[in-house]
PDB file of C-alpha atoms in Angstrom:
ATOM      1  CA  UNK A 218      95.934 126.916  69.066  1.00 35.00           C
ATOM      2  CA  UNK A 219      95.422 127.690  72.750  1.00 36.00           C
ATOM      3  CA  UNK A 220      99.165 128.104  73.215  1.00 33.00           C
ATOM      4  CA  UNK A 221      99.337 130.555  70.311  1.00 31.00           C
ATOM      5  CA  UNK A 222      96.439 132.591  71.754  1.00 33.00           C
ATOM      6  CA  UNK A 223      98.063 132.615  75.182  1.00 31.00           C
ATOM      7  CA  UNK A 224     101.405 133.729  73.711  1.00 30.00           C
ATOM      8  CA  UNK A 225      99.719 136.553  71.788  1.00 32.00           C
ATOM      9  CA  UNK A 226      97.943 137.762  74.927  1.00 35.00           C
ATOM     10  CA  UNK A 227     101.100 137.595  77.016  1.00 34.00           C
ATOM     11  CA  UNK A 228     103.218 139.357  74.404  1.00 32.00           C
ATOM     12  CA  UNK A 229     100.636 142.126  74.093  1.00 35.00           C
ATOM     13  CA  UNK A 230     100.784 142.581  77.881  1.00 36.00           C
ATOM     14  CA  UNK A 231     104.576 142.684  77.927  1.00 38.00           C
ATOM     15  CA  UNK A 232     104.827 145.211  75.112  1.00 38.00           C
ATOM     16  CA  UNK A 233     101.687 147.129  76.006  1.00 51.00           C
ATOM     17  CA  UNK A 234     102.018 150.727  77.029  1.00 62.00           C
ATOM     18  CA  UNK A 235      99.546 153.339  78.072  1.00 75.00           C
ATOM     19  CA  UNK A 236      98.980 155.851  75.335  1.00 71.00           C
ATOM     20  CA  UNK A 237      98.492 159.373  76.610  1.00 73.00           C
ATOM     21  CA  UNK A 238      96.291 161.395  74.285  1.00 82.00           C
ATOM     22  CA  UNK A 239      97.101 164.923  73.184  1.00 86.00           C
ATOM     23  CA  UNK A 240      94.274 166.045  75.454  1.00 88.00           C
ATOM     24  CA  UNK A 241      91.573 164.608  77.650  1.00 91.00           C
ATOM     25  CA  UNK A 242      88.611 165.763  79.669  1.00 94.00           C
ATOM     26  CA  UNK A 243      86.823 163.811  82.390  1.00 94.00           C
ATOM     27  CA  UNK A 244      84.826 163.942  85.567  1.00 97.00           C
ATOM     28  CA  UNK A 245      86.807 162.740  88.565  1.00 96.00           C
ATOM     29  CA  UNK A 246      86.425 161.498  92.098  1.00 97.00           C
ATOM     30  CA  UNK A 247      89.497 161.866  94.303  1.00 96.00           C
ATOM     31  CA  UNK A 248      89.667 159.994  97.602  1.00 97.00           C
ATOM     32  CA  UNK A 249      92.386 160.787 100.101  1.00 95.00           C
ATOM     33  CA  UNK A 250      92.770 158.371 103.009  1.00 96.00           C
ATOM     34  CA  UNK A 251      95.063 159.397 105.846  1.00 95.00           C
ATOM     35  CA  UNK A 252      97.070 157.085 108.094  1.00 94.00           C
ATOM     36  CA  UNK A 253      94.138 156.967 110.579  1.00 95.00           C
ATOM     37  CA  UNK A 254      91.837 155.758 107.774  1.00 96.00           C
ATOM     38  CA  UNK A 255      89.894 159.036 107.656  1.00 96.00           C
ATOM     39  CA  UNK A 256      88.668 159.619 104.095  1.00 96.00           C
ATOM     40  CA  UNK A 257      87.908 162.871 102.346  1.00 95.00           C
ATOM     41  CA  UNK A 258      86.320 162.740  98.898  1.00 97.00           C
ATOM     42  CA  UNK A 259      86.542 165.441  96.268  1.00 95.00           C
ATOM     43  CA  UNK A 260      84.829 165.551  92.890  1.00 97.00           C
ATOM     44  CA  UNK A 261      84.823 167.723  89.815  1.00 97.00           C
ATOM     45  CA  UNK A 262      86.161 167.947  86.273  1.00 96.00           C
ATOM     46  CA  UNK A 263      89.700 167.704  84.921  1.00 93.00           C
ATOM     47  CA  UNK A 264      91.193 168.914  81.660  1.00 93.00           C
ATOM     48  CA  UNK A 265      94.626 167.924  80.326  1.00 90.00           C
ATOM     49  CA  UNK A 266      96.454 169.298  77.296  1.00 90.00           C
ATOM     50  CA  UNK A 267      99.927 168.859  75.733  1.00 81.00           C
ATOM     51  CA  UNK A 268     101.597 166.951  78.612  1.00 75.00           C
ATOM     52  CA  UNK A 269     101.971 170.021  80.862  1.00 79.00           C
ATOM     53  CA  UNK A 270      98.673 171.865  81.119  1.00 86.00           C
ATOM     54  CA  UNK A 271      96.186 170.652  83.732  1.00 88.00           C
ATOM     55  CA  UNK A 272      93.049 172.216  85.130  1.00 93.00           C
ATOM     56  CA  UNK A 273      91.212 170.581  88.026  1.00 93.00           C
ATOM     57  CA  UNK A 274      87.825 172.161  88.768  1.00 96.00           C
ATOM     58  CA  UNK A 275      86.697 170.891  92.167  1.00 95.00           C
ATOM     59  CA  UNK A 276      82.968 171.106  92.822  1.00 95.00           C
ATOM     60  CA  UNK A 277      82.587 169.098  96.064  1.00 94.00           C
ATOM     61  CA  UNK A 278      83.062 169.489  99.004  1.00 94.00           C
ATOM     62  CA  UNK A 279      84.425 172.971  98.207  1.00 91.00           C
ATOM     63  CA  UNK A 280      84.612 174.982  95.021  1.00 94.00           C
ATOM     64  CA  UNK A 281      88.259 175.212  93.988  1.00 95.00           C
ATOM     65  CA  UNK A 282      90.340 175.350  90.811  1.00 95.00           C
ATOM     66  CA  UNK A 283      93.888 174.074  90.422  1.00 92.00           C
ATOM     67  CA  UNK A 284      95.773 174.951  87.250  1.00 90.00           C
ATOM     68  CA  UNK A 285      99.322 174.233  86.187  1.00 86.00           C
ATOM     69  CA  UNK A 286     101.485 174.842  83.170  1.00 82.00           C
ATOM     70  CA  UNK A 287     104.252 172.575  84.455  1.00 77.00           C
ATOM     71  CA  UNK A 288     106.191 175.498  85.976  1.00 82.00           C
ATOM     72  CA  UNK A 289     103.634 177.217  88.193  1.00 86.00           C
ATOM     73  CA  UNK A 290     100.701 175.889  90.186  1.00 86.00           C
ATOM     74  CA  UNK A 291      97.751 178.181  90.844  1.00 91.00           C
ATOM     75  CA  UNK A 292      95.166 177.235  93.479  1.00 93.00           C
ATOM     76  CA  UNK A 293      91.961 179.266  93.525  1.00 96.00           C
ATOM     77  CA  UNK A 294      89.812 178.704  96.609  1.00 95.00           C
ATOM     78  CA  UNK A 295      86.478 180.340  95.864  1.00 94.00           C
ATOM     79  CA  UNK A 296      85.142 179.718  99.393  1.00 92.00           C
ATOM     80  CA  UNK A 297      88.080 181.621 100.930  1.00 94.00           C
ATOM     81  CA  UNK A 298      88.281 184.111  98.028  1.00 95.00           C
ATOM     82  CA  UNK A 299      91.988 183.386  97.872  1.00 96.00           C
ATOM     83  CA  UNK A 300      94.544 182.546  95.173  1.00 95.00           C
ATOM     84  CA  UNK A 301      97.823 180.776  95.982  1.00 94.00           C
ATOM     85  CA  UNK A 302     100.628 180.670  93.428  1.00 92.00           C
ATOM     86  CA  UNK A 303     103.540 178.232  93.715  1.00 89.00           C
ATOM     87  CA  UNK A 304     106.623 177.531  91.621  1.00 86.00           C
ATOM     88  CA  UNK A 305     106.756 173.827  90.921  1.00 74.00           C
ATOM     89  CA  UNK A 306     109.936 172.074  91.931  1.00 65.00           C
ATOM     90  CA  UNK A 307     108.418 168.618  92.152  1.00 60.00           C
ATOM     91  CA  UNK A 308     105.112 167.588  90.774  1.00 59.00           C
ATOM     92  CA  UNK A 309     103.250 164.721  89.266  1.00 62.00           C
ATOM     93  CA  UNK A 310     104.230 164.459  85.618  1.00 70.00           C
ATOM     94  CA  UNK A 311     101.486 162.190  84.340  1.00 74.00           C
ATOM     95  CA  UNK A 312     103.109 161.834  80.916  1.00 74.00           C
ATOM     96  CA  UNK A 313     106.369 160.534  82.413  1.00 79.00           C
ATOM     97  CA  UNK A 314     104.512 158.312  84.865  1.00 83.00           C
ATOM     98  CA  UNK A 315     102.512 156.689  82.075  1.00 80.00           C
ATOM     99  CA  UNK A 316     105.634 156.287  79.920  1.00 81.00           C
ATOM    100  CA  UNK A 317     107.292 154.414  82.805  1.00 83.00           C
ATOM    101  CA  UNK A 318     104.267 152.183  83.379  1.00 88.00           C
ATOM    102  CA  UNK A 319     104.773 148.444  83.085  1.00 91.00           C
ATOM    103  CA  UNK A 320     101.914 145.941  82.763  1.00 91.00           C
ATOM    104  CA  UNK A 321     100.999 144.181  85.985  1.00 92.00           C
ATOM    105  CA  UNK A 322      97.817 142.439  84.801  1.00 89.00           C
ATOM    106  CA  UNK A 323      95.249 142.845  82.021  1.00 84.00           C
ATOM    107  CA  UNK A 324      94.186 146.430  82.836  1.00 90.00           C
ATOM    108  CA  UNK A 325      96.596 147.331  85.645  1.00 94.00           C
ATOM    109  CA  UNK A 326      99.978 149.011  85.237  1.00 94.00           C
ATOM    110  CA  UNK A 327     102.600 149.981  87.794  1.00 94.00           C
ATOM    111  CA  UNK A 328     105.017 152.875  87.417  1.00 91.00           C
ATOM    112  CA  UNK A 329     107.894 154.192  89.489  1.00 89.00           C
ATOM    113  CA  UNK A 330     108.494 157.938  89.298  1.00 85.00           C
ATOM    114  CA  UNK A 331     110.346 160.283  91.663  1.00 83.00           C
ATOM    115  CA  UNK A 332     110.650 157.513  94.293  1.00 85.00           C
ATOM    116  CA  UNK A 333     106.901 156.894  94.336  1.00 89.00           C
ATOM    117  CA  UNK A 334     104.974 153.928  93.038  1.00 93.00           C
ATOM    118  CA  UNK A 335     101.815 154.547  91.013  1.00 93.00           C
ATOM    119  CA  UNK A 336      99.135 152.027  90.194  1.00 95.00           C
ATOM    120  CA  UNK A 337      97.290 152.863  86.991  1.00 93.00           C
ATOM    121  CA  UNK A 338      94.134 151.218  85.735  1.00 94.00           C
ATOM    122  CA  UNK A 339      92.833 151.496  82.178  1.00 92.00           C
ATOM    123  CA  UNK A 340      89.431 150.528  80.831  1.00 89.00           C
ATOM    124  CA  UNK A 341      88.681 148.016  78.072  1.00 88.00           C
ATOM    125  CA  UNK A 342      89.541 150.618  75.424  1.00 85.00           C
ATOM    126  CA  UNK A 343      92.914 151.290  77.134  1.00 84.00           C
ATOM    127  CA  UNK A 344      91.756 154.731  78.287  1.00 87.00           C
ATOM    128  CA  UNK A 345      92.894 156.012  81.647  1.00 89.00           C
ATOM    129  CA  UNK A 346      90.469 154.935  84.408  1.00 93.00           C
ATOM    130  CA  UNK A 347      92.293 155.560  87.699  1.00 94.00           C
ATOM    131  CA  UNK A 348      95.592 156.413  89.358  1.00 93.00           C
ATOM    132  CA  UNK A 349      96.534 155.541  92.939  1.00 95.00           C
ATOM    133  CA  UNK A 350      99.633 156.444  94.952  1.00 93.00           C
ATOM    134  CA  UNK A 351     100.839 157.530  98.389  1.00 93.00           C
ATOM    135  CA  UNK A 352     101.638 161.223  98.775  1.00 87.00           C
ATOM    136  CA  UNK A 353     104.475 162.755 100.810  1.00 84.00           C
ATOM    137  CA  UNK A 354     102.351 162.612 104.002  1.00 89.00           C
ATOM    138  CA  UNK A 355     101.644 158.872 103.565  1.00 92.00           C
ATOM    139  CA  UNK A 356      98.064 159.581 102.531  1.00 94.00           C
ATOM    140  CA  UNK A 357      96.635 157.129 100.027  1.00 96.00           C
ATOM    141  CA  UNK A 358      95.389 159.072  97.003  1.00 94.00           C
ATOM    142  CA  UNK A 359      93.058 157.508  94.457  1.00 96.00           C
ATOM    143  CA  UNK A 360      91.709 159.409  91.469  1.00 94.00           C
ATOM    144  CA  UNK A 361      88.981 157.749  89.411  1.00 96.00           C
ATOM    145  CA  UNK A 362      88.114 159.219  86.017  1.00 95.00           C
ATOM    146  CA  UNK A 363      84.559 158.996  84.654  1.00 95.00           C
ATOM    147  CA  UNK A 364      83.240 159.880  81.195  1.00 94.00           C
ATOM    148  CA  UNK A 365      86.791 160.101  79.839  1.00 91.00           C
ATOM    149  CA  UNK A 366      87.027 161.859  76.476  1.00 92.00           C
ATOM    150  CA  UNK A 367      90.310 161.667  74.572  1.00 90.00           C
ATOM    151  CA  UNK A 368      91.042 164.255  71.903  1.00 90.00           C
ATOM    152  CA  UNK A 369      93.618 165.408  69.378  1.00 92.00           C
ATOM    153  CA  UNK A 370      95.445 168.719  69.461  1.00 89.00           C
ATOM    154  CA  UNK A 371      95.765 171.202  72.295  1.00 89.00           C
ATOM    155  CA  UNK A 372      92.760 172.469  74.195  1.00 90.00           C
ATOM    156  CA  UNK A 373      92.277 176.252  73.961  1.00 90.00           C
ATOM    157  CA  UNK A 374      94.685 177.972  76.400  1.00 86.00           C
ATOM    158  CA  UNK A 375      91.865 180.116  77.742  1.00 89.00           C
ATOM    159  CA  UNK A 376      89.990 176.985  78.853  1.00 90.00           C
ATOM    160  CA  UNK A 377      93.057 175.821  80.809  1.00 90.00           C
ATOM    161  CA  UNK A 378      93.417 178.954  82.948  1.00 91.00           C
ATOM    162  CA  UNK A 379      92.027 179.429  86.441  1.00 92.00           C
ATOM    163  CA  UNK A 380      89.476 182.227  86.542  1.00 90.00           C
ATOM    164  CA  UNK A 381      88.976 184.370  89.613  1.00 93.00           C
ATOM    165  CA  UNK A 382      87.864 187.890  90.516  1.00 94.00           C
ATOM    166  CA  UNK A 383      90.613 190.497  90.885  1.00 93.00           C
ATOM    167  CA  UNK A 384      89.587 191.215  94.489  1.00 95.00           C
ATOM    168  CA  UNK A 385      90.675 187.723  95.725  1.00 95.00           C
ATOM    169  CA  UNK A 386      93.667 187.728  98.079  1.00 94.00           C
ATOM    170  CA  UNK A 387      96.898 186.606  96.362  1.00 94.00           C
ATOM    171  CA  UNK A 388      99.446 184.484  98.211  1.00 92.00           C
ATOM    172  CA  UNK A 389     102.835 183.706  96.672  1.00 89.00           C
ATOM    173  CA  UNK A 390     104.085 180.321  97.922  1.00 74.00           C
TER     174      UNK A 390
END
């Protein structure tokens, strides 16, 4: 009986995959640790919809919004009253990362994407809990999601856009 239970657990780990919902909303804490072990911590709310739309609303230590539709990245820095727009050539495609994820242990997955390794942790309900990776500057990035809410369907497009006054400076990157 123990052997059967062990085999069932192991087979569920081998064939387990992380299911990405149609949308999610969560609070987040993002810690970036540089090569000299200096840490900066950001916090705010994140919204995700239909595999390409993301909106990060940073509250601490500065008020900032980052929105993407998969093709363009818009960064609104409310402290500087500045908007930066970038065409995306390489970005983090969370859907593809999660699809590539392989079980490492009970709630930990590892994924390789665009020559980077990602460590993904899920909670007991298999909902996304955290993602960790090293960025292009060798900074360790860890994003922890709190109060994760999965949903069905797309979030309203208006709720996924960055809002800013028309008098902000615009920078094309």
